[in-house]
Short mmCIF file of C-alpha atoms and ligand atoms in Angstrom, two decimals:
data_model
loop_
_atom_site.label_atom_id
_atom_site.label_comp_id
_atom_site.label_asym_id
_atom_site.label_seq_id
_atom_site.Cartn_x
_atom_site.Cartn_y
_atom_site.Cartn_z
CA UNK A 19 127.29 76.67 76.59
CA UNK A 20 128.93 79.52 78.71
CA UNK A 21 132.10 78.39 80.55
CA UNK A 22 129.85 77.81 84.00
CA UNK A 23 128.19 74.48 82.02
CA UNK A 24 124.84 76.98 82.18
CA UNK A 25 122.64 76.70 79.03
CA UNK A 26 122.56 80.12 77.68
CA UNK A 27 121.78 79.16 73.83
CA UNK A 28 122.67 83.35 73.03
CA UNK A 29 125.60 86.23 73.19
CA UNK A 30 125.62 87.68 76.63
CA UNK A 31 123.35 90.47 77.39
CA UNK A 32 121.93 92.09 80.20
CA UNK A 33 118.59 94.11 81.19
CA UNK A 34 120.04 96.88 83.19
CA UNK A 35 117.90 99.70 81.85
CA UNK A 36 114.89 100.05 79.52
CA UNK A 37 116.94 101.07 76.38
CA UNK A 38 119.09 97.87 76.54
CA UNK A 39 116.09 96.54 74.38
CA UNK A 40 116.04 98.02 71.14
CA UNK A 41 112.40 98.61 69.83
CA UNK A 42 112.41 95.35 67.67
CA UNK A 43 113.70 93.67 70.42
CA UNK A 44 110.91 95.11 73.10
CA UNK A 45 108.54 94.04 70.70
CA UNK A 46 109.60 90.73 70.99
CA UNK A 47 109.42 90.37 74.83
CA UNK A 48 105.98 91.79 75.35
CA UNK A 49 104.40 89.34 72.29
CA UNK A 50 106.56 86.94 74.63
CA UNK A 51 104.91 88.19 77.40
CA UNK A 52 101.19 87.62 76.05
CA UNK A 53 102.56 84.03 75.39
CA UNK A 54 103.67 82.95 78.71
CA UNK A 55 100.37 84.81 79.67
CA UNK A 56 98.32 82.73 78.32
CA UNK A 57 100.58 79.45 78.58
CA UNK A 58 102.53 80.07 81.35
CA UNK A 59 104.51 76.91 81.29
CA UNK A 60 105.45 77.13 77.32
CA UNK A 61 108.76 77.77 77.50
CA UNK A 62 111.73 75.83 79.84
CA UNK A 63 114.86 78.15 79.65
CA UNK A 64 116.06 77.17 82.89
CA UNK A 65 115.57 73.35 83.19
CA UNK A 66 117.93 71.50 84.98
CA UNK A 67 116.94 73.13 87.19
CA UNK A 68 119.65 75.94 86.69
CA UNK A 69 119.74 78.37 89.81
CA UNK A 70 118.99 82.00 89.21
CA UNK A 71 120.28 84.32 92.01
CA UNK A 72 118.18 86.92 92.94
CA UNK A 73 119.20 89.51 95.28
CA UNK A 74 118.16 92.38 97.40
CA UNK A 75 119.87 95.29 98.74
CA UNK A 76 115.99 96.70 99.18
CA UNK A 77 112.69 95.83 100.50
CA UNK A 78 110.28 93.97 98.10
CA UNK A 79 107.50 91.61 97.93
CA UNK A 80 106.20 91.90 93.54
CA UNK A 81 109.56 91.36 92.73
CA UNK A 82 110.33 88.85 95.11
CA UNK A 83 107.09 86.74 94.34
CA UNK A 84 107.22 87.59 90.86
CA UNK A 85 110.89 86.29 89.74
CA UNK A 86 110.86 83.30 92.59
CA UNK A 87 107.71 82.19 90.86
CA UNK A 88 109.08 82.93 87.44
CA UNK A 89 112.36 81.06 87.85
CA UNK A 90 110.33 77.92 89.28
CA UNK A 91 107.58 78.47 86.22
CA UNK A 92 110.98 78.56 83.60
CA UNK A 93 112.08 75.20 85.17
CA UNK A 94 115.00 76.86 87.47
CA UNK A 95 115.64 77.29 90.95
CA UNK A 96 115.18 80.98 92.19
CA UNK A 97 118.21 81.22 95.03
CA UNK A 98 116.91 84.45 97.00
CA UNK A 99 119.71 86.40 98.83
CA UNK A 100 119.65 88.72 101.40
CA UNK A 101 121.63 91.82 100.72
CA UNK A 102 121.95 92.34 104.05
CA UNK A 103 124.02 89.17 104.70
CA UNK A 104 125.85 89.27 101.04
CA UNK A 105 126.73 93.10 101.70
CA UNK A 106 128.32 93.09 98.17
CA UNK A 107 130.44 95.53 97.72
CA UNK A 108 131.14 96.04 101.78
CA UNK A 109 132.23 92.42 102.60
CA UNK A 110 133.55 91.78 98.88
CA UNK A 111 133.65 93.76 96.23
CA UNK A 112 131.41 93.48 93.45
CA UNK A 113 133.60 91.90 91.44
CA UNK A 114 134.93 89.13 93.45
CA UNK A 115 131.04 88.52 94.22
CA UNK A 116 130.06 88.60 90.48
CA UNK A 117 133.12 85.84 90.04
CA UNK A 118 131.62 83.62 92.72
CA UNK A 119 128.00 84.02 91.37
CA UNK A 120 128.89 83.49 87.50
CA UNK A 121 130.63 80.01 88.03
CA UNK A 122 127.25 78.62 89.18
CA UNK A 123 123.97 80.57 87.84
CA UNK A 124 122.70 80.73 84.94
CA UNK A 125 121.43 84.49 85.46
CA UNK A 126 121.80 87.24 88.34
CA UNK A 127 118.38 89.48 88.92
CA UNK A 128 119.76 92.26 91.59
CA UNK A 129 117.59 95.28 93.60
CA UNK A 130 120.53 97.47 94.36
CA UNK A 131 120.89 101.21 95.31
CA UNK A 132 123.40 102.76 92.61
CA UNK A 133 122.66 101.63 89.08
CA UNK A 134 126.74 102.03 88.90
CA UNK A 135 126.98 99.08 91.13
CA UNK A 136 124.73 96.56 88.54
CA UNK A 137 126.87 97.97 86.05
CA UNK A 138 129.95 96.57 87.68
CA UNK A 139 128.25 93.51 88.46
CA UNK A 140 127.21 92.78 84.85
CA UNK A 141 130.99 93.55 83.53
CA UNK A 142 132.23 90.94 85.53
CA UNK A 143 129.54 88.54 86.25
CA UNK A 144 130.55 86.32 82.43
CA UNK A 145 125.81 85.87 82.54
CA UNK A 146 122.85 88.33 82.09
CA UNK A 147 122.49 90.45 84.60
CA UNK A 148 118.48 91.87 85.01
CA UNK A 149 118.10 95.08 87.16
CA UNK A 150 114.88 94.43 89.43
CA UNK A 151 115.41 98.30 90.60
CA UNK A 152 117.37 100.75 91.02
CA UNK A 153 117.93 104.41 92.30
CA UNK A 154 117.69 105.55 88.46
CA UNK A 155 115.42 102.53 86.73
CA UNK A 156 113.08 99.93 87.34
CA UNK A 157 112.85 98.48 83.93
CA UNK A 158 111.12 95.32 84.56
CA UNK A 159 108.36 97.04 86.32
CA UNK A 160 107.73 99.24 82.67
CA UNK A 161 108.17 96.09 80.95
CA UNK A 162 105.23 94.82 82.39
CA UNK A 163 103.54 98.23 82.86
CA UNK A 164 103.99 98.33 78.71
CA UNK A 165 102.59 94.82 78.93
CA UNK A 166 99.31 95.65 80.55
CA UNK A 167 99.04 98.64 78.30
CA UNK A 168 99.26 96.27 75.09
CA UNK A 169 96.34 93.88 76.73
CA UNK A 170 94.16 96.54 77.56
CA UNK A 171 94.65 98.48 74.02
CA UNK A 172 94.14 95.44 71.72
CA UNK A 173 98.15 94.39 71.19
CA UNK A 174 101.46 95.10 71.11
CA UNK A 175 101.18 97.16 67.78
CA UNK A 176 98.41 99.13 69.09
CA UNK A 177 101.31 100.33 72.00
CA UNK A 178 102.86 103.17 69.35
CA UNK A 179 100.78 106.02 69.69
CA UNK A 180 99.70 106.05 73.28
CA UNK A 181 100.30 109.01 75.43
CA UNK A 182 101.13 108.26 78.72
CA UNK A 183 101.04 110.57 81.40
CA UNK A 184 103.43 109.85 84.87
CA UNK A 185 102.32 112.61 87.55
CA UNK A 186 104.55 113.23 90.79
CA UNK A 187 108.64 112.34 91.09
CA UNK A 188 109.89 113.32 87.83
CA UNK A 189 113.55 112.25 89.27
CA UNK A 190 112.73 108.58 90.36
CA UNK A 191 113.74 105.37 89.04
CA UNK A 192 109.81 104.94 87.55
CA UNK A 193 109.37 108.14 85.36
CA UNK A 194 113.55 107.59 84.14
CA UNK A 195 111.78 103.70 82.98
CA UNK A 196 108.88 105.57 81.90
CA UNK A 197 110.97 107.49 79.34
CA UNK A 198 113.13 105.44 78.19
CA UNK A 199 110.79 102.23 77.87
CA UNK A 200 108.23 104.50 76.64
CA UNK A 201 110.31 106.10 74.06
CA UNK A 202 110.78 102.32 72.90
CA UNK A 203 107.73 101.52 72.40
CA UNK A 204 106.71 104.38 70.81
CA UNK A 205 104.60 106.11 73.27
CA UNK A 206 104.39 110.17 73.79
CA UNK A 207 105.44 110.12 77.30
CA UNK A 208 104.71 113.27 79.57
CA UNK A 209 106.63 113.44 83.15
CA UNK A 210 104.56 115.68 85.23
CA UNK A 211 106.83 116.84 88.12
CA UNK A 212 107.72 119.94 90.36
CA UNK A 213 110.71 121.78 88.69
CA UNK A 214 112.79 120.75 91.68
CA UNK A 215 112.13 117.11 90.78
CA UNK A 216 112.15 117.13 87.11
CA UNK A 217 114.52 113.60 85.49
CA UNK A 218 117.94 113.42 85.22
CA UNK A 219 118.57 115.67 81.74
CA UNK A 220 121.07 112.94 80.56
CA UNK A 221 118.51 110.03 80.90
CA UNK A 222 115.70 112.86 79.07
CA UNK A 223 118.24 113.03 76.75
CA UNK A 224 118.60 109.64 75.78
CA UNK A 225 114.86 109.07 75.94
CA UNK A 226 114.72 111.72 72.99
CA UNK A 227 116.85 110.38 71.13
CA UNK A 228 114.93 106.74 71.61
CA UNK A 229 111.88 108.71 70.44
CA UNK A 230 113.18 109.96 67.30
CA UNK A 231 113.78 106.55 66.34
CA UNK A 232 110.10 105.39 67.18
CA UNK A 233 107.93 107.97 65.90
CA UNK A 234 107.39 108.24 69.72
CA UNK A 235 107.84 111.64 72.19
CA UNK A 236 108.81 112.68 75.73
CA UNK A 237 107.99 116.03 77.45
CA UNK A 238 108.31 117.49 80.89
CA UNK A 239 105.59 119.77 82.41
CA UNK A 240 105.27 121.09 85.88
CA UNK A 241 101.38 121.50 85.34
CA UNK A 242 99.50 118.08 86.46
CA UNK A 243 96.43 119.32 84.40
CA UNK A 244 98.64 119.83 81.52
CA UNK A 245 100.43 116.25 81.67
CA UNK A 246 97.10 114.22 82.07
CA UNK A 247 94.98 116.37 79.53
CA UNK A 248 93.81 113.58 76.82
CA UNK A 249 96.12 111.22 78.18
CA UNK A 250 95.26 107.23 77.46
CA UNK A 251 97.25 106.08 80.36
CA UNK A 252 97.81 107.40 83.42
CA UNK A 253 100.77 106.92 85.95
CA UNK A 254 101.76 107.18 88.79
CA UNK A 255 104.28 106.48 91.87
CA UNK A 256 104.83 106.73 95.33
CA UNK A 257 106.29 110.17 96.86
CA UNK A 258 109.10 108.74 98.73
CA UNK A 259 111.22 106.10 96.96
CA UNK A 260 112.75 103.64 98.90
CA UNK A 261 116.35 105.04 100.38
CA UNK A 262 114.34 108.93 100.73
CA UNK A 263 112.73 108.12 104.07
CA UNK A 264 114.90 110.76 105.62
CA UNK A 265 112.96 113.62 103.10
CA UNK A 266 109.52 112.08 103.62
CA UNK A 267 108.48 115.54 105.45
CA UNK A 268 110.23 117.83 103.06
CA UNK A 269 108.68 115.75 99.81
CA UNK A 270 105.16 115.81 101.18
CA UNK A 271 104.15 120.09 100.04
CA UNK A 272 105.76 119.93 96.33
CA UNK A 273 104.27 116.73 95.06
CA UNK A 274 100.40 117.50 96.44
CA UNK A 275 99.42 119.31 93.22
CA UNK A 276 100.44 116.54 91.83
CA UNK A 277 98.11 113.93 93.48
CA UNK A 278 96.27 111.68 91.07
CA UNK A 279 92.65 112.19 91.77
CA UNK A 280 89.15 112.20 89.91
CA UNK A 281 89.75 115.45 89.39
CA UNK A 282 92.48 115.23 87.30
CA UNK A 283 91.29 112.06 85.99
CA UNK A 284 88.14 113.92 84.52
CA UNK A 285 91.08 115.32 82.37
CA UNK A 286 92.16 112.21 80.87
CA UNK A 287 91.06 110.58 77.54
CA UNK A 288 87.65 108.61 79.45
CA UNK A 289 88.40 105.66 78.22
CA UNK A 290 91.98 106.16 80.20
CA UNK A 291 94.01 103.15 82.02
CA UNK A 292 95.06 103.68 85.70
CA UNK A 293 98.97 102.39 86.64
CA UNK A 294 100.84 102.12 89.82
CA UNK A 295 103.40 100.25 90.24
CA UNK A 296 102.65 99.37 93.98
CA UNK A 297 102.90 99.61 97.22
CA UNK A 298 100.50 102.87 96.85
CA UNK A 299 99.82 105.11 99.24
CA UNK A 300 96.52 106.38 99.44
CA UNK A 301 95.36 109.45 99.74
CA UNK A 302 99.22 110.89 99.47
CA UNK A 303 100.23 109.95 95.19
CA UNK A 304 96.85 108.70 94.57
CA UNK A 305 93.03 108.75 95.97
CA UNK A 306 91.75 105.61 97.05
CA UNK A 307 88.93 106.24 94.34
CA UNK A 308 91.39 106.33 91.75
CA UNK A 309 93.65 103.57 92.97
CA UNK A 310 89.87 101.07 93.33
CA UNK A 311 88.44 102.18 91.15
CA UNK A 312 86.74 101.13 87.38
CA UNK A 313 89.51 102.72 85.34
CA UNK A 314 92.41 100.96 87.43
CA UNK A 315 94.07 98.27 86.18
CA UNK A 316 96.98 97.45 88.91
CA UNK A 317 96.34 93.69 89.68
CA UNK A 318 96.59 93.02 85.91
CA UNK A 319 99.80 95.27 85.97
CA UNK A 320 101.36 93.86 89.44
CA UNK A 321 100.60 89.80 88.10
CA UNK A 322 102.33 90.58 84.32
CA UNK A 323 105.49 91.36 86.49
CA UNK A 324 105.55 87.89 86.32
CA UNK A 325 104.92 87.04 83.04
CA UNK A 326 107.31 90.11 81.56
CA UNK A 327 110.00 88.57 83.71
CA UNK A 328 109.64 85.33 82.54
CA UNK A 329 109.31 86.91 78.96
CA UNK A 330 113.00 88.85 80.08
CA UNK A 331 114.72 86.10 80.99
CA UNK A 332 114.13 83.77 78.12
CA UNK A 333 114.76 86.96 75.61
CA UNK A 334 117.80 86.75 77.75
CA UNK A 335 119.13 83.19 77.59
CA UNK A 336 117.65 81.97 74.47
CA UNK A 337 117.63 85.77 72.49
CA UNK A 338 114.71 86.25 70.01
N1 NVA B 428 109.89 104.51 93.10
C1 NVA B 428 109.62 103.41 94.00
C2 NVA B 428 109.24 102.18 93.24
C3 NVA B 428 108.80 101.03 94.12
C4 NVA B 428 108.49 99.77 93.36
C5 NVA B 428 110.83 103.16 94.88
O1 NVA B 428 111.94 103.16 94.39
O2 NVA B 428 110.64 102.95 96.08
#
């Protein structure tokens, strides 16, 4: 029992980025994952119901439908909040809101701009903390993009090996999750970006080191045709993250070699696996033949947010 009468059976961690799992551990969530997949109301970490507060300083709808039905599937109460009337951190500062918020939920999931400001939250907060995007990471969204990869490639085990190509924003919160998740799993993961928007060298960095441990890899090119050649999946994300409306014009002449068409999916291994994490722009990241078509697998990828979420949060509360 954790001081706030919650049910947390485990020591306290937190999901704030991909590496906070440590390759064992991954494993374990995504064979979780294929369990609540096919049972999706096998496991009960949150009955009581114990409240879960989830919380956005962004615009969403996946992650919003995904960890309010989660929470409600896990036997909990999902307690949405609007960033916009919390304004943590302008109202009250993180850490007086983290006080507030610890004494009563049993977990905190939080869309937030700076990952600097989950950090904070998670320091304080006294229950797991699970980062449902950032500016640097969106680690649930790899958890279940890792997840869809495993049930279209026969297993979890059958993850270490894969080479996964992510074409377009090298510096967005999707290719950082790429390499670090990646790099947990074992996967060769190649960032195909403009120079100018190549990932932060620190997070690289780490990713490398994650790889060495795996048997797995991570490279940068600034050739599209280079990152997709042979690759078994394929990746990739929209131009303009949320909070870079402002550079929408400016982003548009950089990233067009780097559209994801059949072109460059004649490149790919043919038996290669489509992933976006959604909402897709078409014709901009990603033709619409691409996006619909036989080799795409987003719907399976967009509904195992759910059940990698699910799989997250009882890792979280109840460990392994
Ligand atoms: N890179 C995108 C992901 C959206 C789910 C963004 O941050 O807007």
């Amino acid at each position: 029992m954790t001081t706030t009468g919650t049910t947390r059976t485990t020591a306290l961690r937190h999901f704030l980025r991909d590496d906070d799992l440590t390759p064992a551990e991954l494993r374990t969530v995504l064979e979780l994952t294929a369990t609540l997949r096919a049972d999706r109301f096998s496991r009960r970490p949150l009955a009581g119901p114990q409240s879960v507060a989830v919380i956005f300083d962004k615009p969403t709808l996946r992650t919003q439908v995904s960890f309010v039905t989660g929470v409600v599937e896990l036997g909990g109460y999902p307690m949405v909040v609007d960033g916009n009337l919390a304004q943590i951190g302008v109202r009250e500062s993180i850490s007086d809101s983290a006080h507030v918020l610890g004494r009563q939920v049993s977990a905190i999931v939080w869309r937030t701009h700076a990952q600097t400001r989950l950090e904070e939250m998670a320091e304080v907060a006294g229950v797991p903390v699970i980062n449902a995007l950032t500016d640097s990471f969106h680690p649930c969204q790899v958890l279940a993009d890792l997840a869809t990869i495993a049930q279209h490639r026969g297993g979890v085990e059958a993850l270490s090996g894969q080479t996964l190509a992510h074409v377009g924003d090298g510096s967005s919160n999707m290719a950082h999750s790429y390499l670090l998740g990646g790099a947990t799993a074992g996967l060769h993961v190649r960032i195909g970006c403009p120079p100018e928007f190549a990932p932060d060298p620190r997070i690289l960095a780490d990713a490398t080191a994650r790889a060495a441990q795996t048997g797995g890899s991570v490279t940068v090119l600034t050739d599209r045709d280079e990152a997709l050649s042979g690759a078994d999946v394929v990746a990739t994300d929209t131009w303009v993250s949320m909070g870079k409306e402002d550079e929408a014009a400016q982003r548009e002449a950089p990233f067009v070699p780097f559209r994801l068409d059949a072109d460059g999916m004649a490149l790919a291994a043919p038996d290669a696996i489509v992933l976006h994490c959604l909402p897709a722009y078409r014709g901009k990241e990603i033709t619409a033949e691409v996006l619909d078509g036989p080799q795409s697998v987003i719907w399976d990828e967009a509904e195992n947010r759910l059940h990698a979420q699910k799989a997250v949060i009882t890792f979280l509360l109840e460990g392994a």
